[in-house]
Amino acid sequence: MKVALYCAGLGDVIRVIYETASYRTLSETTEPVPVIVASHNPFAMEIFRHHRNAKNFILYDLAHKYEEFLASGLRGPDINRALCQFAGLDYANLIRGSANGHVPIFDAPDDIASTGHIIFQPFAGNASYRSLPTDLIDSTVQMLRTLPYQVFIVTRSYFRPGGGGKIIHGDEDARHFAGGNITVLDGLTVPATLNLIKTCRAYIGSWSSLQQAAWFEHKPVAVFYPVNYHDVVQRTGYAFGMDRENTLGREFPHVDTTEVAAFLQRW
């Protein structure tokens, strides 16, 4: 029996969906398929629960085991093997291979009918360093208010503990920015959010899950990140869109909102 596996952060889940054959297989299967979702983002499961073919999914929510295995020192394929073993599934049966150009379709109960908008994601899964500084959020919102486009600020609060009792994700509160051309979406499901990316004019915000989705959908991206951020410096796989013409990347201290406004109006 084939097995689909999605683990780590929401951005990682999105990457597997777009880059590998697993999501296409799930979309086409007519037989039951085990689907392991082991993400520290508790809302990643919504992609699969609302899928039009969910009747053929055997869903395993193993977020707690992912965190346990990560804390024990396991990484990469070793975590995948441990997750499969815990679920009683054969690691050798994981769905592999490339997506071969397949563009995923997401199903949601709360899709928003909108096109040509801008999506702003000020927060990231690890709030201690990848979320935008407060002053940068404020200046970005002020700039977005001057543009002739609908703006959706996307937030989703959830509790994530880190090592030593440290909280590395909690509340994402942007409700006070609502008004004018800005709408704050604090409870939109993940698949509806991904569909909002598909119809957007551009993405702006933190180095996080939606920036990955925007790149996969070939959208203009203005992304801000900490100084000497390793994914950017090392050009890891997470930075696959950094050198595109329609990407503007800036370290937090070097963001010029006038430059960003001009960039967003180019596309």
PDB file of C-alpha atoms in Angstrom:
ATOM      1  CA  MET A   1       0.000   0.000   0.000  1.00  0.00           C
ATOM      2  CA  LYS A   2       1.374   3.420  -0.995  1.00  0.00           C
ATOM      3  CA  VAL A   3       2.046   5.917   1.799  1.00  0.00           C
ATOM      4  CA  ALA A   4       2.044   9.746   1.640  1.00  0.00           C
ATOM      5  CA  LEU A   5       4.082  11.685   4.198  1.00  0.00           C
ATOM      6  CA  TYR A   6       4.067  15.413   4.987  1.00  0.00           C
ATOM      7  CA  CYS A   7       6.091  16.658   7.944  1.00  0.00           C
ATOM      8  CA  ALA A   8       7.890  19.642   9.523  1.00  0.00           C
ATOM      9  CA  GLY A   9       6.585  23.177   8.967  1.00  0.00           C
ATOM     10  CA  LEU A  10       3.720  24.273   6.739  1.00  0.00           C
ATOM     11  CA  GLY A  11       6.242  25.566   4.212  1.00  0.00           C
ATOM     12  CA  ASP A  12       7.789  22.085   4.064  1.00  0.00           C
ATOM     13  CA  VAL A  13       4.361  20.514   3.534  1.00  0.00           C
ATOM     14  CA  ILE A  14       3.716  22.964   0.691  1.00  0.00           C
ATOM     15  CA  ARG A  15       7.060  22.132  -0.915  1.00  0.00           C
ATOM     16  CA  VAL A  16       6.301  18.400  -0.891  1.00  0.00           C
ATOM     17  CA  ILE A  17       2.860  19.056  -2.391  1.00  0.00           C
ATOM     18  CA  TYR A  18       4.258  21.093  -5.277  1.00  0.00           C
ATOM     19  CA  GLU A  19       7.519  19.245  -5.910  1.00  0.00           C
ATOM     20  CA  THR A  20       6.717  15.550  -5.507  1.00  0.00           C
ATOM     21  CA  ALA A  21       4.268  13.034  -6.916  1.00  0.00           C
ATOM     22  CA  SER A  22       2.515  12.456  -3.593  1.00  0.00           C
ATOM     23  CA  TYR A  23      -0.280  15.052  -3.831  1.00  0.00           C
ATOM     24  CA  ARG A  24      -1.055  14.133  -7.424  1.00  0.00           C
ATOM     25  CA  THR A  25      -1.277  10.482  -6.383  1.00  0.00           C
ATOM     26  CA  LEU A  26      -3.686  11.397  -3.582  1.00  0.00           C
ATOM     27  CA  SER A  27      -5.801  13.433  -5.977  1.00  0.00           C
ATOM     28  CA  GLU A  28      -6.120  10.514  -8.409  1.00  0.00           C
ATOM     29  CA  THR A  29      -6.348   7.492  -6.123  1.00  0.00           C
ATOM     30  CA  THR A  30      -9.502   5.378  -6.077  1.00  0.00           C
ATOM     31  CA  GLU A  31      -8.229   3.196  -3.227  1.00  0.00           C
ATOM     32  CA  PRO A  32      -7.475   3.998   0.426  1.00  0.00           C
ATOM     33  CA  VAL A  33      -4.056   5.611   0.969  1.00  0.00           C
ATOM     34  CA  PRO A  34      -2.452   6.259   4.359  1.00  0.00           C
ATOM     35  CA  VAL A  35      -1.536   9.943   4.736  1.00  0.00           C
ATOM     36  CA  ILE A  36       0.825  10.874   7.560  1.00  0.00           C
ATOM     37  CA  VAL A  37       0.699  14.564   8.474  1.00  0.00           C
ATOM     38  CA  ALA A  38       3.322  15.355  11.098  1.00  0.00           C
ATOM     39  CA  SER A  39       3.592  19.133  11.039  1.00  0.00           C
ATOM     40  CA  HIS A  40       4.194  21.435  13.968  1.00  0.00           C
ATOM     41  CA  ASN A  41       1.659  23.718  12.273  1.00  0.00           C
ATOM     42  CA  PRO A  42      -1.622  22.215  13.522  1.00  0.00           C
ATOM     43  CA  PHE A  43      -3.576  23.600  10.569  1.00  0.00           C
ATOM     44  CA  ALA A  44      -1.631  21.761   7.845  1.00  0.00           C
ATOM     45  CA  MET A  45      -4.083  18.865   8.214  1.00  0.00           C
ATOM     46  CA  GLU A  46      -6.842  21.077   6.745  1.00  0.00           C
ATOM     47  CA  ILE A  47      -5.363  20.588   3.264  1.00  0.00           C
ATOM     48  CA  PHE A  48      -6.186  16.888   3.441  1.00  0.00           C
ATOM     49  CA  ARG A  49      -9.376  16.947   5.499  1.00  0.00           C
ATOM     50  CA  HIS A  50     -11.082  19.220   2.971  1.00  0.00           C
ATOM     51  CA  HIS A  51      -9.649  17.558  -0.150  1.00  0.00           C
ATOM     52  CA  ARG A  52     -12.297  16.444  -2.647  1.00  0.00           C
ATOM     53  CA  ASN A  53     -10.819  12.936  -2.564  1.00  0.00           C
ATOM     54  CA  ALA A  54     -10.538  12.740   1.244  1.00  0.00           C
ATOM     55  CA  LYS A  55     -12.878   9.753   1.320  1.00  0.00           C
ATOM     56  CA  ASN A  56      -9.893   7.706   0.156  1.00  0.00           C
ATOM     57  CA  PHE A  57      -7.434   9.074   2.743  1.00  0.00           C
ATOM     58  CA  ILE A  58      -6.489   7.293   5.953  1.00  0.00           C
ATOM     59  CA  LEU A  59      -5.266  10.296   7.924  1.00  0.00           C
ATOM     60  CA  TYR A  60      -2.619  10.040  10.643  1.00  0.00           C
ATOM     61  CA  ASP A  61      -2.083  13.205  12.713  1.00  0.00           C
ATOM     62  CA  LEU A  62       1.408  12.610  14.128  1.00  0.00           C
ATOM     63  CA  ALA A  63       2.528  16.156  14.921  1.00  0.00           C
ATOM     64  CA  HIS A  64       3.337  15.122  18.501  1.00  0.00           C
ATOM     65  CA  LYS A  65       5.577  12.287  17.296  1.00  0.00           C
ATOM     66  CA  TYR A  66       7.427  14.592  14.903  1.00  0.00           C
ATOM     67  CA  GLU A  67       8.248  16.941  17.772  1.00  0.00           C
ATOM     68  CA  GLU A  68       9.269  13.985  19.932  1.00  0.00           C
ATOM     69  CA  PHE A  69      11.568  12.533  17.273  1.00  0.00           C
ATOM     70  CA  LEU A  70      13.030  15.974  16.501  1.00  0.00           C
ATOM     71  CA  ALA A  71      13.800  16.561  20.188  1.00  0.00           C
ATOM     72  CA  SER A  72      15.503  13.156  20.361  1.00  0.00           C
ATOM     73  CA  GLY A  73      17.971  14.206  17.654  1.00  0.00           C
ATOM     74  CA  LEU A  74      16.488  12.504  14.598  1.00  0.00           C
ATOM     75  CA  ARG A  75      16.628  14.396  11.307  1.00  0.00           C
ATOM     76  CA  GLY A  76      15.567  13.974   7.686  1.00  0.00           C
ATOM     77  CA  PRO A  77      14.965  10.393   6.504  1.00  0.00           C
ATOM     78  CA  ASP A  78      15.452   9.049  10.026  1.00  0.00           C
ATOM     79  CA  ILE A  79      12.396  10.984  11.211  1.00  0.00           C
ATOM     80  CA  ASN A  80      10.425   9.742   8.210  1.00  0.00           C
ATOM     81  CA  ARG A  81      11.328   6.141   8.994  1.00  0.00           C
ATOM     82  CA  ALA A  82      10.399   6.595  12.650  1.00  0.00           C
ATOM     83  CA  LEU A  83       7.024   8.124  11.726  1.00  0.00           C
ATOM     84  CA  CYS A  84       6.230   5.246   9.386  1.00  0.00           C
ATOM     85  CA  GLN A  85       7.310   2.699  11.962  1.00  0.00           C
ATOM     86  CA  PHE A  86       5.149   4.296  14.656  1.00  0.00           C
ATOM     87  CA  ALA A  87       2.131   4.235  12.316  1.00  0.00           C
ATOM     88  CA  GLY A  88       2.801   0.601  11.394  1.00  0.00           C
ATOM     89  CA  LEU A  89       3.473   1.509   7.759  1.00  0.00           C
ATOM     90  CA  ASP A  90       6.281   0.465   5.437  1.00  0.00           C
ATOM     91  CA  TYR A  91       8.783   3.265   4.800  1.00  0.00           C
ATOM     92  CA  ALA A  92       9.681   1.585   1.503  1.00  0.00           C
ATOM     93  CA  ASN A  93       6.172   2.348   0.243  1.00  0.00           C
ATOM     94  CA  LEU A  94       6.463   6.141   0.532  1.00  0.00           C
ATOM     95  CA  ILE A  95       5.286   7.852  -2.655  1.00  0.00           C
ATOM     96  CA  ARG A  96       8.350   9.173  -4.436  1.00  0.00           C
ATOM     97  CA  GLY A  97       9.179  10.887  -7.677  1.00  0.00           C
ATOM     98  CA  SER A  98       8.695  14.334  -9.164  1.00  0.00           C
ATOM     99  CA  ALA A  99       5.418  16.193  -9.586  1.00  0.00           C
ATOM    100  CA  ASN A 100       6.321  16.543 -13.288  1.00  0.00           C
ATOM    101  CA  GLY A 101       4.580  19.879 -13.633  1.00  0.00           C
ATOM    102  CA  HIS A 102       1.397  18.913 -11.824  1.00  0.00           C
ATOM    103  CA  VAL A 103      -0.252  22.041 -10.365  1.00  0.00           C
ATOM    104  CA  PRO A 104      -2.078  21.185  -7.120  1.00  0.00           C
ATOM    105  CA  ILE A 105      -5.712  22.089  -6.572  1.00  0.00           C
ATOM    106  CA  PHE A 106      -6.890  22.895  -3.052  1.00  0.00           C
ATOM    107  CA  ASP A 107     -10.402  22.475  -1.690  1.00  0.00           C
ATOM    108  CA  ALA A 108     -11.736  24.664   1.103  1.00  0.00           C
ATOM    109  CA  PRO A 109     -15.079  25.453   2.734  1.00  0.00           C
ATOM    110  CA  ASP A 110     -14.205  29.145   3.087  1.00  0.00           C
ATOM    111  CA  ASP A 111     -12.669  30.295  -0.207  1.00  0.00           C
ATOM    112  CA  ILE A 112     -12.645  34.069  -0.771  1.00  0.00           C
ATOM    113  CA  ALA A 113     -13.721  35.291  -4.201  1.00  0.00           C
ATOM    114  CA  SER A 114     -11.016  37.832  -4.957  1.00  0.00           C
ATOM    115  CA  THR A 115      -8.430  38.527  -7.643  1.00  0.00           C
ATOM    116  CA  GLY A 116      -5.688  41.110  -8.001  1.00  0.00           C
ATOM    117  CA  HIS A 117      -5.152  41.524  -4.269  1.00  0.00           C
ATOM    118  CA  ILE A 118      -1.944  41.669  -2.230  1.00  0.00           C
ATOM    119  CA  ILE A 119      -1.282  39.200   0.581  1.00  0.00           C
ATOM    120  CA  PHE A 120       0.719  40.392   3.580  1.00  0.00           C
ATOM    121  CA  GLN A 121       2.031  37.791   6.041  1.00  0.00           C
ATOM    122  CA  PRO A 122       3.904  39.649   8.806  1.00  0.00           C
ATOM    123  CA  PHE A 123       4.408  36.662  11.109  1.00  0.00           C
ATOM    124  CA  ALA A 124       6.309  33.400  10.733  1.00  0.00           C
ATOM    125  CA  GLY A 125       6.201  30.005  12.402  1.00  0.00           C
ATOM    126  CA  ASN A 126       9.189  30.857  14.563  1.00  0.00           C
ATOM    127  CA  ALA A 127       8.247  34.232  15.999  1.00  0.00           C
ATOM    128  CA  SER A 128      11.554  34.718  17.784  1.00  0.00           C
ATOM    129  CA  TYR A 129      13.449  35.723  14.661  1.00  0.00           C
ATOM    130  CA  ARG A 130      11.592  35.383  11.329  1.00  0.00           C
ATOM    131  CA  SER A 131       8.490  37.443  12.080  1.00  0.00           C
ATOM    132  CA  LEU A 132       8.791  41.059  11.003  1.00  0.00           C
ATOM    133  CA  PRO A 133       9.825  43.549  13.716  1.00  0.00           C
ATOM    134  CA  THR A 134       6.927  45.642  15.016  1.00  0.00           C
ATOM    135  CA  ASP A 135       8.183  48.886  13.476  1.00  0.00           C
ATOM    136  CA  LEU A 136       8.585  47.201  10.089  1.00  0.00           C
ATOM    137  CA  ILE A 137       5.043  45.810  10.264  1.00  0.00           C
ATOM    138  CA  ASP A 138       3.724  49.300  11.063  1.00  0.00           C
ATOM    139  CA  SER A 139       5.603  51.027   8.223  1.00  0.00           C
ATOM    140  CA  THR A 140       4.617  48.298   5.757  1.00  0.00           C
ATOM    141  CA  VAL A 141       0.946  48.652   6.658  1.00  0.00           C
ATOM    142  CA  GLN A 142       1.181  52.429   6.219  1.00  0.00           C
ATOM    143  CA  MET A 143       2.646  51.875   2.751  1.00  0.00           C
ATOM    144  CA  LEU A 144       0.024  49.282   1.795  1.00  0.00           C
ATOM    145  CA  ARG A 145      -2.752  51.734   2.706  1.00  0.00           C
ATOM    146  CA  THR A 146      -1.518  54.059  -0.054  1.00  0.00           C
ATOM    147  CA  LEU A 147      -1.862  51.438  -2.793  1.00  0.00           C
ATOM    148  CA  PRO A 148      -4.992  51.062  -4.964  1.00  0.00           C
ATOM    149  CA  TYR A 149      -5.357  47.350  -4.200  1.00  0.00           C
ATOM    150  CA  GLN A 150      -7.226  45.156  -1.755  1.00  0.00           C
ATOM    151  CA  VAL A 151      -4.806  43.883   0.894  1.00  0.00           C
ATOM    152  CA  PHE A 152      -5.338  40.742   2.965  1.00  0.00           C
ATOM    153  CA  ILE A 153      -3.253  40.368   6.133  1.00  0.00           C
ATOM    154  CA  VAL A 154      -3.103  36.648   6.872  1.00  0.00           C
ATOM    155  CA  THR A 155      -2.546  35.477  10.455  1.00  0.00           C
ATOM    156  CA  ARG A 156      -3.138  32.238  12.354  1.00  0.00           C
ATOM    157  CA  SER A 157      -2.402  31.893  16.049  1.00  0.00           C
ATOM    158  CA  TYR A 158      -1.243  28.631  17.577  1.00  0.00           C
ATOM    159  CA  PHE A 159       0.923  27.620  20.501  1.00  0.00           C
ATOM    160  CA  ARG A 160       4.296  26.006  19.776  1.00  0.00           C
ATOM    161  CA  PRO A 161       6.756  25.337  22.599  1.00  0.00           C
ATOM    162  CA  GLY A 162      10.472  25.212  21.955  1.00  0.00           C
ATOM    163  CA  GLY A 163      13.429  23.843  23.853  1.00  0.00           C
ATOM    164  CA  GLY A 164      13.941  24.811  27.464  1.00  0.00           C
ATOM    165  CA  GLY A 165      10.340  25.885  27.887  1.00  0.00           C
ATOM    166  CA  LYS A 166      10.674  28.733  25.404  1.00  0.00           C
ATOM    167  CA  ILE A 167       7.572  29.605  23.369  1.00  0.00           C
ATOM    168  CA  ILE A 168       8.550  30.022  19.703  1.00  0.00           C
ATOM    169  CA  HIS A 169       5.070  30.694  18.379  1.00  0.00           C
ATOM    170  CA  GLY A 170       1.952  32.137  19.967  1.00  0.00           C
ATOM    171  CA  ASP A 171      -0.507  34.890  19.109  1.00  0.00           C
ATOM    172  CA  GLU A 172      -0.500  36.522  15.685  1.00  0.00           C
ATOM    173  CA  ASP A 173      -2.567  39.650  16.247  1.00  0.00           C
ATOM    174  CA  ALA A 174      -3.042  42.157  13.429  1.00  0.00           C
ATOM    175  CA  ARG A 175      -6.703  42.968  14.006  1.00  0.00           C
ATOM    176  CA  HIS A 176      -5.966  46.610  14.795  1.00  0.00           C
ATOM    177  CA  PHE A 177      -4.811  47.144  11.196  1.00  0.00           C
ATOM    178  CA  ALA A 178      -8.220  46.306   9.698  1.00  0.00           C
ATOM    179  CA  GLY A 179      -9.965  49.053   7.777  1.00  0.00           C
ATOM    180  CA  GLY A 180      -9.835  50.846   4.455  1.00  0.00           C
ATOM    181  CA  ASN A 181      -8.288  48.605   1.816  1.00  0.00           C
ATOM    182  CA  ILE A 182      -6.966  46.189   4.467  1.00  0.00           C
ATOM    183  CA  THR A 183      -8.819  43.088   5.622  1.00  0.00           C
ATOM    184  CA  VAL A 184      -7.361  40.904   8.368  1.00  0.00           C
ATOM    185  CA  LEU A 185      -7.969  37.170   7.974  1.00  0.00           C
ATOM    186  CA  ASP A 186      -7.296  35.429  11.267  1.00  0.00           C
ATOM    187  CA  GLY A 187      -9.039  32.090  10.772  1.00  0.00           C
ATOM    188  CA  LEU A 188      -8.914  31.292   7.059  1.00  0.00           C
ATOM    189  CA  THR A 189      -8.221  27.611   6.447  1.00  0.00           C
ATOM    190  CA  VAL A 190      -4.893  26.655   4.911  1.00  0.00           C
ATOM    191  CA  PRO A 191      -6.370  25.471   1.577  1.00  0.00           C
ATOM    192  CA  ALA A 192      -8.410  28.689   1.265  1.00  0.00           C
ATOM    193  CA  THR A 193      -5.258  30.688   1.988  1.00  0.00           C
ATOM    194  CA  LEU A 194      -3.344  28.793  -0.691  1.00  0.00           C
ATOM    195  CA  ASN A 195      -6.158  29.523  -3.139  1.00  0.00           C
ATOM    196  CA  LEU A 196      -5.911  33.199  -2.181  1.00  0.00           C
ATOM    197  CA  ILE A 197      -2.241  33.004  -3.172  1.00  0.00           C
ATOM    198  CA  LYS A 198      -3.241  31.544  -6.542  1.00  0.00           C
ATOM    199  CA  THR A 199      -5.372  34.611  -7.364  1.00  0.00           C
ATOM    200  CA  CYS A 200      -3.225  37.324  -5.769  1.00  0.00           C
ATOM    201  CA  ARG A 201      -1.344  40.148  -7.409  1.00  0.00           C
ATOM    202  CA  ALA A 202       1.683  39.717  -5.147  1.00  0.00           C
ATOM    203  CA  TYR A 203       2.930  38.435  -1.800  1.00  0.00           C
ATOM    204  CA  ILE A 204       4.721  40.588   0.755  1.00  0.00           C
ATOM    205  CA  GLY A 205       6.000  39.672   4.186  1.00  0.00           C
ATOM    206  CA  SER A 206       8.097  37.322   6.236  1.00  0.00           C
ATOM    207  CA  TRP A 207      10.193  34.345   5.177  1.00  0.00           C
ATOM    208  CA  SER A 208       7.485  31.796   5.779  1.00  0.00           C
ATOM    209  CA  SER A 209       5.041  29.305   4.298  1.00  0.00           C
ATOM    210  CA  LEU A 210       3.096  31.613   1.997  1.00  0.00           C
ATOM    211  CA  GLN A 211       6.224  33.014   0.376  1.00  0.00           C
ATOM    212  CA  GLN A 212       7.071  29.434  -0.643  1.00  0.00           C
ATOM    213  CA  ALA A 213       3.571  28.975  -2.088  1.00  0.00           C
ATOM    214  CA  ALA A 214       3.782  32.308  -3.931  1.00  0.00           C
ATOM    215  CA  TRP A 215       7.030  31.250  -5.598  1.00  0.00           C
ATOM    216  CA  PHE A 216       5.536  27.934  -6.665  1.00  0.00           C
ATOM    217  CA  GLU A 217       2.650  29.885  -8.207  1.00  0.00           C
ATOM    218  CA  HIS A 218       5.141  32.258  -9.928  1.00  0.00           C
ATOM    219  CA  LYS A 219       3.797  35.320  -8.134  1.00  0.00           C
ATOM    220  CA  PRO A 220       5.770  38.517  -7.450  1.00  0.00           C
ATOM    221  CA  VAL A 221       7.290  38.251  -3.967  1.00  0.00           C
ATOM    222  CA  ALA A 222       8.643  40.957  -1.652  1.00  0.00           C
ATOM    223  CA  VAL A 223      10.174  39.038   1.241  1.00  0.00           C
ATOM    224  CA  PHE A 224      11.961  40.352   4.337  1.00  0.00           C
ATOM    225  CA  TYR A 225      14.297  38.362   6.584  1.00  0.00           C
ATOM    226  CA  PRO A 226      16.897  38.701   9.358  1.00  0.00           C
ATOM    227  CA  VAL A 227      20.428  39.914   8.634  1.00  0.00           C
ATOM    228  CA  ASN A 228      22.619  37.179   7.116  1.00  0.00           C
ATOM    229  CA  TYR A 229      19.700  34.767   7.096  1.00  0.00           C
ATOM    230  CA  HIS A 230      21.197  31.371   6.277  1.00  0.00           C
ATOM    231  CA  ASP A 231      18.668  30.280   3.622  1.00  0.00           C
ATOM    232  CA  VAL A 232      19.438  33.433   1.653  1.00  0.00           C
ATOM    233  CA  VAL A 233      23.196  33.464   2.182  1.00  0.00           C
ATOM    234  CA  GLN A 234      23.573  29.775   1.334  1.00  0.00           C
ATOM    235  CA  ARG A 235      20.832  29.795  -1.331  1.00  0.00           C
ATOM    236  CA  THR A 236      19.251  26.676   0.116  1.00  0.00           C
ATOM    237  CA  GLY A 237      16.275  24.977  -1.524  1.00  0.00           C
ATOM    238  CA  TYR A 238      14.001  27.266   0.476  1.00  0.00           C
ATOM    239  CA  ALA A 239      15.434  30.222  -1.462  1.00  0.00           C
ATOM    240  CA  PHE A 240      14.657  28.826  -4.909  1.00  0.00           C
ATOM    241  CA  GLY A 241      12.894  31.995  -6.069  1.00  0.00           C
ATOM    242  CA  MET A 242      15.304  34.582  -4.701  1.00  0.00           C
ATOM    243  CA  ASP A 243      16.993  35.420  -7.994  1.00  0.00           C
ATOM    244  CA  ARG A 244      13.845  35.875 -10.046  1.00  0.00           C
ATOM    245  CA  GLU A 245      13.107  39.226 -11.646  1.00  0.00           C
ATOM    246  CA  ASN A 246       9.791  39.396  -9.809  1.00  0.00           C
ATOM    247  CA  THR A 247      11.322  38.883  -6.352  1.00  0.00           C
ATOM    248  CA  LEU A 248      12.483  41.657  -4.035  1.00  0.00           C
ATOM    249  CA  GLY A 249      14.405  40.373  -1.014  1.00  0.00           C
ATOM    250  CA  ARG A 250      15.657  42.630   1.760  1.00  0.00           C
ATOM    251  CA  GLU A 251      17.105  42.189   5.246  1.00  0.00           C
ATOM    252  CA  PHE A 252      14.974  43.771   7.960  1.00  0.00           C
ATOM    253  CA  PRO A 253      17.145  46.906   8.453  1.00  0.00           C
ATOM    254  CA  HIS A 254      17.356  47.534   4.700  1.00  0.00           C
ATOM    255  CA  VAL A 255      13.663  47.551   3.806  1.00  0.00           C
ATOM    256  CA  ASP A 256      12.680  50.777   2.036  1.00  0.00           C
ATOM    257  CA  THR A 257       8.887  50.929   1.838  1.00  0.00           C
ATOM    258  CA  THR A 258       9.078  53.402  -1.079  1.00  0.00           C
ATOM    259  CA  GLU A 259      11.058  50.810  -3.022  1.00  0.00           C
ATOM    260  CA  VAL A 260       8.611  48.090  -2.004  1.00  0.00           C
ATOM    261  CA  ALA A 261       5.602  50.161  -3.115  1.00  0.00           C
ATOM    262  CA  ALA A 262       7.179  50.742  -6.525  1.00  0.00           C
ATOM    263  CA  PHE A 263       7.943  47.020  -6.815  1.00  0.00           C
ATOM    264  CA  LEU A 264       4.368  45.973  -5.975  1.00  0.00           C
ATOM    265  CA  GLN A 265       2.969  48.345  -8.598  1.00  0.00           C
ATOM    266  CA  ARG A 266       5.191  46.951 -11.354  1.00  0.00           C
ATOM    267  CA  TRP A 267       3.203  43.733 -11.670  1.00  0.00           C
TER     268      TRP A 267
END
